[in-house]
JSON list of C-alpha atoms in Angstrom, two decimals:
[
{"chain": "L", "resi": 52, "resn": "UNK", "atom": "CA", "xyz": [-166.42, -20.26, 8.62]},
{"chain": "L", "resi": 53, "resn": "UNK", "atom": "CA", "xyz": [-166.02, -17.98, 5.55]},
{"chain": "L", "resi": 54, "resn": "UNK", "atom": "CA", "xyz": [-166.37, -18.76, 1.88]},
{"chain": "L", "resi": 55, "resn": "UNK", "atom": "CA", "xyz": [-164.88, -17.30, -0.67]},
{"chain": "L", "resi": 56, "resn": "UNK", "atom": "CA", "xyz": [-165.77, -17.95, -4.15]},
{"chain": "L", "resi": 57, "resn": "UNK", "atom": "CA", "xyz": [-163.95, -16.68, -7.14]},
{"chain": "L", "resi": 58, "resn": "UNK", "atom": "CA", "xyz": [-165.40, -16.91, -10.43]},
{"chain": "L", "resi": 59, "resn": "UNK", "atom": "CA", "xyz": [-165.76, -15.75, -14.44]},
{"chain": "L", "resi": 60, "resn": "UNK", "atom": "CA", "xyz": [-169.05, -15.38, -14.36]},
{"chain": "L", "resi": 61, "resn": "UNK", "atom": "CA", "xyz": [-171.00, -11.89, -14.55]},
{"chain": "L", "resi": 62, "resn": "UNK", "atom": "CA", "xyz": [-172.23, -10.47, -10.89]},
{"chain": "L", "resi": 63, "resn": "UNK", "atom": "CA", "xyz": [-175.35, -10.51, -12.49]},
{"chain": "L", "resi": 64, "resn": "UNK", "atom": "CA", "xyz": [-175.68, -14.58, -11.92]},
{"chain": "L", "resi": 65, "resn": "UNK", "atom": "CA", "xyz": [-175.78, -14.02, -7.90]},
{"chain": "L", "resi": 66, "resn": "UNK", "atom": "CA", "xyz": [-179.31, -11.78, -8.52]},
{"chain": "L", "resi": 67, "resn": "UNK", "atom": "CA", "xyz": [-181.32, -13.11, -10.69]},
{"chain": "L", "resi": 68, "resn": "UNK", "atom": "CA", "xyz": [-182.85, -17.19, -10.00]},
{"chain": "L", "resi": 69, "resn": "UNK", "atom": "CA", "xyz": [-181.88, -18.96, -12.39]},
{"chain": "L", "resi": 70, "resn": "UNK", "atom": "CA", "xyz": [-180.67, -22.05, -10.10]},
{"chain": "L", "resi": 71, "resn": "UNK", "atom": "CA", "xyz": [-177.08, -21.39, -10.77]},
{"chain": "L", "resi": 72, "resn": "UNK", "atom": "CA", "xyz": [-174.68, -18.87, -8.56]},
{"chain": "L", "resi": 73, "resn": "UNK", "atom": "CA", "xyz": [-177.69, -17.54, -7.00]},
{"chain": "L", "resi": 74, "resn": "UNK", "atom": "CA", "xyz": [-178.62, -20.87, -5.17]},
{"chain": "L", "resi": 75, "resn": "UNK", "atom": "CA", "xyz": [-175.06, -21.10, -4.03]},
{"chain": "L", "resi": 76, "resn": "UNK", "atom": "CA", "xyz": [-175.34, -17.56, -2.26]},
{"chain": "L", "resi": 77, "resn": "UNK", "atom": "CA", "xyz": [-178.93, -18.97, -1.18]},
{"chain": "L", "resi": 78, "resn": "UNK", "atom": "CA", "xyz": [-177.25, -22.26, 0.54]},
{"chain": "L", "resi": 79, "resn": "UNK", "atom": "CA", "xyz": [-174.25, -20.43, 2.21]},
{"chain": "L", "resi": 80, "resn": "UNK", "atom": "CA", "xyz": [-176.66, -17.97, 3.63]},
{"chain": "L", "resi": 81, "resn": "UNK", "atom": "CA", "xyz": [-179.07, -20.95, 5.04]},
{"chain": "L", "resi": 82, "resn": "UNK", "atom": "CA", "xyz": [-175.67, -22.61, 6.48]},
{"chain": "L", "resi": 83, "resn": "UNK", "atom": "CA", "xyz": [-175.04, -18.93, 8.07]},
{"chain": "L", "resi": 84, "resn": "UNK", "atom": "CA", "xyz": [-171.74, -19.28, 6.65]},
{"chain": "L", "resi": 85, "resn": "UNK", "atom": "CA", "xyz": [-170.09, -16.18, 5.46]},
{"chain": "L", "resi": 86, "resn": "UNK", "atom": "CA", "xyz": [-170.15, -15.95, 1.67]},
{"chain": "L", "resi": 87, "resn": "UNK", "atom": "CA", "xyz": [-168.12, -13.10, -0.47]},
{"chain": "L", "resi": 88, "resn": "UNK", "atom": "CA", "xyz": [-168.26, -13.27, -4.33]},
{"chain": "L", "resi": 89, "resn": "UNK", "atom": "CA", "xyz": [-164.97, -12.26, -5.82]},
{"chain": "L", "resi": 90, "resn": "UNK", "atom": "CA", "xyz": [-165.69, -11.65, -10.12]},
{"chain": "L", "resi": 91, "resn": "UNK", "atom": "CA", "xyz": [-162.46, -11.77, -12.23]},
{"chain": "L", "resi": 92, "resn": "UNK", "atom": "CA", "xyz": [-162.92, -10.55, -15.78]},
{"chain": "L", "resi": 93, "resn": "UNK", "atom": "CA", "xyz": [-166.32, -9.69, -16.19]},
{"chain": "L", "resi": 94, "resn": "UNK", "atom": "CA", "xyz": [-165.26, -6.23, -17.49]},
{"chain": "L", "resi": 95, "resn": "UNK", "atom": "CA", "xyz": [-162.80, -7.54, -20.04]},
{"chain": "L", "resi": 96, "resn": "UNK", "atom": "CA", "xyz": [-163.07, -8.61, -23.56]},
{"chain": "L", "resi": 97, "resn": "UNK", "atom": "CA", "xyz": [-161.32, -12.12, -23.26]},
{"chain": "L", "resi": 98, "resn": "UNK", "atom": "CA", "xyz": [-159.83, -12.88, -26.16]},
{"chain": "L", "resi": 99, "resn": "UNK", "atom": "CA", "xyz": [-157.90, -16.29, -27.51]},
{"chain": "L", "resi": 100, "resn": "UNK", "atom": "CA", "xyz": [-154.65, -13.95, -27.72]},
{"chain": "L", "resi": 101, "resn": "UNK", "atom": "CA", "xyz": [-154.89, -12.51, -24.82]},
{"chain": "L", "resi": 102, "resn": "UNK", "atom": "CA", "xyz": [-154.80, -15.29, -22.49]},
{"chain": "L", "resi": 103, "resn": "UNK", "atom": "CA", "xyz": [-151.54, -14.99, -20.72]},
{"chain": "L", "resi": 104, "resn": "UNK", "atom": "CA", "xyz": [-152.48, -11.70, -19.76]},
{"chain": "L", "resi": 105, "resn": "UNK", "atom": "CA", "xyz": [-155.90, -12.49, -18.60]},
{"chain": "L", "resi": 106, "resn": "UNK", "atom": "CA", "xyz": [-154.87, -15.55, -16.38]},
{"chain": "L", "resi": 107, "resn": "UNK", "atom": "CA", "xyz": [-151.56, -14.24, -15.12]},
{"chain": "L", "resi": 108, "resn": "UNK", "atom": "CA", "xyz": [-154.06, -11.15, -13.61]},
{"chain": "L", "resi": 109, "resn": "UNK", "atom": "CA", "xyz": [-155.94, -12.85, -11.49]},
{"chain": "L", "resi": 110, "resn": "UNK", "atom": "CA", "xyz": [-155.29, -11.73, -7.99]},
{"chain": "L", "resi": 111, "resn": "UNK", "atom": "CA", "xyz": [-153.41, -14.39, -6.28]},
{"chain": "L", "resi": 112, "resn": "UNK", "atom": "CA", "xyz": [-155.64, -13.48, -2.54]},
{"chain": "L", "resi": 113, "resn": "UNK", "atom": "CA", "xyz": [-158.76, -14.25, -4.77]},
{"chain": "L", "resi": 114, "resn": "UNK", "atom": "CA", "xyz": [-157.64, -17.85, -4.75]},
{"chain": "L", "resi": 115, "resn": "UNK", "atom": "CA", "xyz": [-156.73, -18.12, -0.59]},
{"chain": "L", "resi": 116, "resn": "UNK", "atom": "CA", "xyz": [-159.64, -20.25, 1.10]},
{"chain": "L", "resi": 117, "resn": "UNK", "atom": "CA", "xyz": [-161.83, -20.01, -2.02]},
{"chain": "L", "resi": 118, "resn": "UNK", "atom": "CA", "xyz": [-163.92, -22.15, -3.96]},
{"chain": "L", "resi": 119, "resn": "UNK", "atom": "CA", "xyz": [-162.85, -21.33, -7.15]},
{"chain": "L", "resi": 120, "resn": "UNK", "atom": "CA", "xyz": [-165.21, -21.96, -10.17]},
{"chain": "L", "resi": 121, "resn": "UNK", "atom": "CA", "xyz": [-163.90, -21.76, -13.61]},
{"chain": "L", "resi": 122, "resn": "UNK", "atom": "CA", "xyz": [-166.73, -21.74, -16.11]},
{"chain": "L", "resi": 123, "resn": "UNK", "atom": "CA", "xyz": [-165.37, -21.71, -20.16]},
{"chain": "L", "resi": 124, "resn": "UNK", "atom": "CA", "xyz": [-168.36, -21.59, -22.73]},
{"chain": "L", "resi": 125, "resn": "UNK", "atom": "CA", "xyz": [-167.27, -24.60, -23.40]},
{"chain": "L", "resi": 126, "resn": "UNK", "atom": "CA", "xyz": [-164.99, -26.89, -20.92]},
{"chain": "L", "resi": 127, "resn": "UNK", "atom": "CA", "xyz": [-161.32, -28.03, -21.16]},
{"chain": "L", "resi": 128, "resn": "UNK", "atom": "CA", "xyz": [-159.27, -27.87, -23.99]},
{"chain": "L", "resi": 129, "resn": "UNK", "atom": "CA", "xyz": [-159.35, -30.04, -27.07]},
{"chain": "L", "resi": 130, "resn": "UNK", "atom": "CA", "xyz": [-157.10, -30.51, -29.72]},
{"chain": "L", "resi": 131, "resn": "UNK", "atom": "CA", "xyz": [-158.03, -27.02, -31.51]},
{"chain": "L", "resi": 132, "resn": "UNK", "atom": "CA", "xyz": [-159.02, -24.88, -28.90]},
{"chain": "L", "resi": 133, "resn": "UNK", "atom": "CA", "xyz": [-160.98, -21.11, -29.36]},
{"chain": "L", "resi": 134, "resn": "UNK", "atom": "CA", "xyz": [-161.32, -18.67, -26.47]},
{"chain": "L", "resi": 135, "resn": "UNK", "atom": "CA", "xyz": [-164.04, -20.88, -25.30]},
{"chain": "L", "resi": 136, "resn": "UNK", "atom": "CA", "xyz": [-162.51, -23.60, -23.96]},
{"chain": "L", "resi": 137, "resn": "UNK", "atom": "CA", "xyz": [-159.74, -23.30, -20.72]},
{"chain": "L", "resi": 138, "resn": "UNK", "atom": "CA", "xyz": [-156.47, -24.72, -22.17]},
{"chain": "L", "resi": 139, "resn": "UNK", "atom": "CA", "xyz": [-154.70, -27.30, -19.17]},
{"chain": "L", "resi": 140, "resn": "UNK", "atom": "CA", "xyz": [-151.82, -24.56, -18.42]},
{"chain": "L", "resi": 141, "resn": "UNK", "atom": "CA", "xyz": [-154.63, -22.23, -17.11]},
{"chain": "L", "resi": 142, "resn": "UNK", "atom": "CA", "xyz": [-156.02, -24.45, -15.17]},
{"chain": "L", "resi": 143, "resn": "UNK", "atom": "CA", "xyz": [-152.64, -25.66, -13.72]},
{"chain": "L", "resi": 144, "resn": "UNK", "atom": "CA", "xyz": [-151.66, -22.04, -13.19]},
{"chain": "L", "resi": 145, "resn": "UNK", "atom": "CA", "xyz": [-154.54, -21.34, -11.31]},
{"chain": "L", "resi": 146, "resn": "UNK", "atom": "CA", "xyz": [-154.65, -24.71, -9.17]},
{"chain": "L", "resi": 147, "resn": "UNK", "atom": "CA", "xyz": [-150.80, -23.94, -8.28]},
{"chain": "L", "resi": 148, "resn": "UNK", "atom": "CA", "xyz": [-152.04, -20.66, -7.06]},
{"chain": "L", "resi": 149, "resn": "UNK", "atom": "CA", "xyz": [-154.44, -21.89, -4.56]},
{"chain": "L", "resi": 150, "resn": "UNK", "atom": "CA", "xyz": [-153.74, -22.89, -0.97]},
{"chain": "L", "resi": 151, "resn": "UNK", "atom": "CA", "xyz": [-154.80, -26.33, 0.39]},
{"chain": "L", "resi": 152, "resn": "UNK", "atom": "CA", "xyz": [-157.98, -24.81, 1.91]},
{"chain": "L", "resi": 153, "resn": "UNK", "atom": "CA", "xyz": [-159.18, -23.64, -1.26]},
{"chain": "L", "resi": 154, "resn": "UNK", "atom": "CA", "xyz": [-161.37, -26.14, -3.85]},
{"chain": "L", "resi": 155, "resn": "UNK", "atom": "CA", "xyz": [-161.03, -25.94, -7.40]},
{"chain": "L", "resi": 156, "resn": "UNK", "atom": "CA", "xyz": [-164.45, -26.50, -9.68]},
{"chain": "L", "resi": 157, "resn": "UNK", "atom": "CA", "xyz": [-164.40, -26.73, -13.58]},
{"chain": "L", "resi": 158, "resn": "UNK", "atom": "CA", "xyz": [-167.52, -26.65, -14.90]},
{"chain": "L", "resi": 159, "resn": "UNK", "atom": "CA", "xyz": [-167.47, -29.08, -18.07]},
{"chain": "L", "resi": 160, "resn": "UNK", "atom": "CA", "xyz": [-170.53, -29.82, -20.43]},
{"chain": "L", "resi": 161, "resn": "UNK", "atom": "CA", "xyz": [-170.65, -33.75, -21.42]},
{"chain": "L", "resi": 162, "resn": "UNK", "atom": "CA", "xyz": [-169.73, -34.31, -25.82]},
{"chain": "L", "resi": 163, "resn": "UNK", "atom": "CA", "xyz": [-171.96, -36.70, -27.35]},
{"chain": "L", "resi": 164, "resn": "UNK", "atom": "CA", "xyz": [-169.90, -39.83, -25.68]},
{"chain": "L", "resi": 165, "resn": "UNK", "atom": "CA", "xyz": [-170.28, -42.39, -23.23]},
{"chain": "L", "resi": 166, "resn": "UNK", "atom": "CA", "xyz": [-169.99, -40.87, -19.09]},
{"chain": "L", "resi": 167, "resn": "UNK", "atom": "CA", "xyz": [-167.96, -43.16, -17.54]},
{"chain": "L", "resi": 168, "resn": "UNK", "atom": "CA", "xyz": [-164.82, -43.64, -20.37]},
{"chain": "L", "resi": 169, "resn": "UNK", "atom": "CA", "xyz": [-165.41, -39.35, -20.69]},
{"chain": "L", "resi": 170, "resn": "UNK", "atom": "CA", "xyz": [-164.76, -38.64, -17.64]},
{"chain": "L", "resi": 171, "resn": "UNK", "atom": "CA", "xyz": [-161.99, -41.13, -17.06]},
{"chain": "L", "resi": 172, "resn": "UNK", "atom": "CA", "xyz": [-159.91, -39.51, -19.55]},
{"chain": "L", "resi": 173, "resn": "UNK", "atom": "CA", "xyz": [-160.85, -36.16, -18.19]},
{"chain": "L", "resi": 174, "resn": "UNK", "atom": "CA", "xyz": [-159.82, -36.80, -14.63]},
{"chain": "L", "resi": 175, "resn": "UNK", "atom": "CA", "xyz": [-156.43, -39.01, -15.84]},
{"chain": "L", "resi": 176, "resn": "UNK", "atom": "CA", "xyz": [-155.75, -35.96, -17.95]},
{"chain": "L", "resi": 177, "resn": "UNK", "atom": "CA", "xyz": [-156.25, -33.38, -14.91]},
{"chain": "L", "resi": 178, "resn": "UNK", "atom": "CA", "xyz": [-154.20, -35.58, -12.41]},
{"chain": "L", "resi": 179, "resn": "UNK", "atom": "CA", "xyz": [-151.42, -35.61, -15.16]},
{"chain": "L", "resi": 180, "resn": "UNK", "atom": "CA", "xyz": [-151.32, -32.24, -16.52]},
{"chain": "L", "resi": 181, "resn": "UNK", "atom": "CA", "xyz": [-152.29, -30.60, -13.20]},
{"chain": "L", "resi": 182, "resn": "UNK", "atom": "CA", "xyz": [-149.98, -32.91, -11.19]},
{"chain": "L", "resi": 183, "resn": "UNK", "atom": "CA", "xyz": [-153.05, -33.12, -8.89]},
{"chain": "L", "resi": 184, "resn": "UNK", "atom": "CA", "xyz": [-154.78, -35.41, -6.46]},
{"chain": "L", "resi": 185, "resn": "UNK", "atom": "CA", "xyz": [-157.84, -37.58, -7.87]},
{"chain": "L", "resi": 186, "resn": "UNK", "atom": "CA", "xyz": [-160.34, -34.97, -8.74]},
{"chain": "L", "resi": 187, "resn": "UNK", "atom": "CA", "xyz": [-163.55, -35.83, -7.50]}
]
């Protein structure tokens, strides 16, 4: 079994232990389960008017049998969004790209609100504008 997982975040993440990509490399290794990191970005300057150009470049093999892990500074879109939040559109045009092998991940932080209604919305917003199964 191979693993491919395509992400925003620096390179940098996988070597240095701060609990977050590095423990996934950590785990796959463990599982003896082949693991390749595939960056996307890191070397540009992402900016709020550039985002066409910066999602429609992602390399469409990057998201064949991949876990693919978005990470915004700050989650999904909301009503005014900045360059650091992932408006739905992205996140549609990168879950179209994928094949059924491959898992999408979106990290989100939680707002000052209750969980359970949060998340509800969330995931009835992502089955809508994603035209998804259930997330999980």
């Amino acid at each position: 079994m191979a693993i491919r997982v395509f992400g925003t975040s620096s390179r940098g993440a996988f070597e240095k232990n701060d609990g977050t990509l590095a423990n996934c490399a950590a785990f796959f290794l463990e599982q003896r389960v082949s693991f390749e990191y595939c960056p996307y970005g890191e070397e540009l300057y992402f900016t709020h008017q550039e985002r066409g150009a910066y999602f429609g470049g992602i390399p469409s093999d990057f998201l064949q049998r991949a876990v693919v892990l978005v990470d915004p500074d700050n989650g999904l879109e909301v009503k005014k969004p900045t360059e650091r939040h992932i408006l739905y559109d992205e996140v549609k045009s990168i879950y179209a790209g994928m094949d059924d092998s491959s898992i999408l991940v979106v990290f989100q932080y939680f707002p000052r609100a209750r969980r359970e209604p949060y998340l509800s919305g969330r995931f009835r917003d992502l089955v809508s504008k994603l035209e998804c199964p259930d997330p999980i």
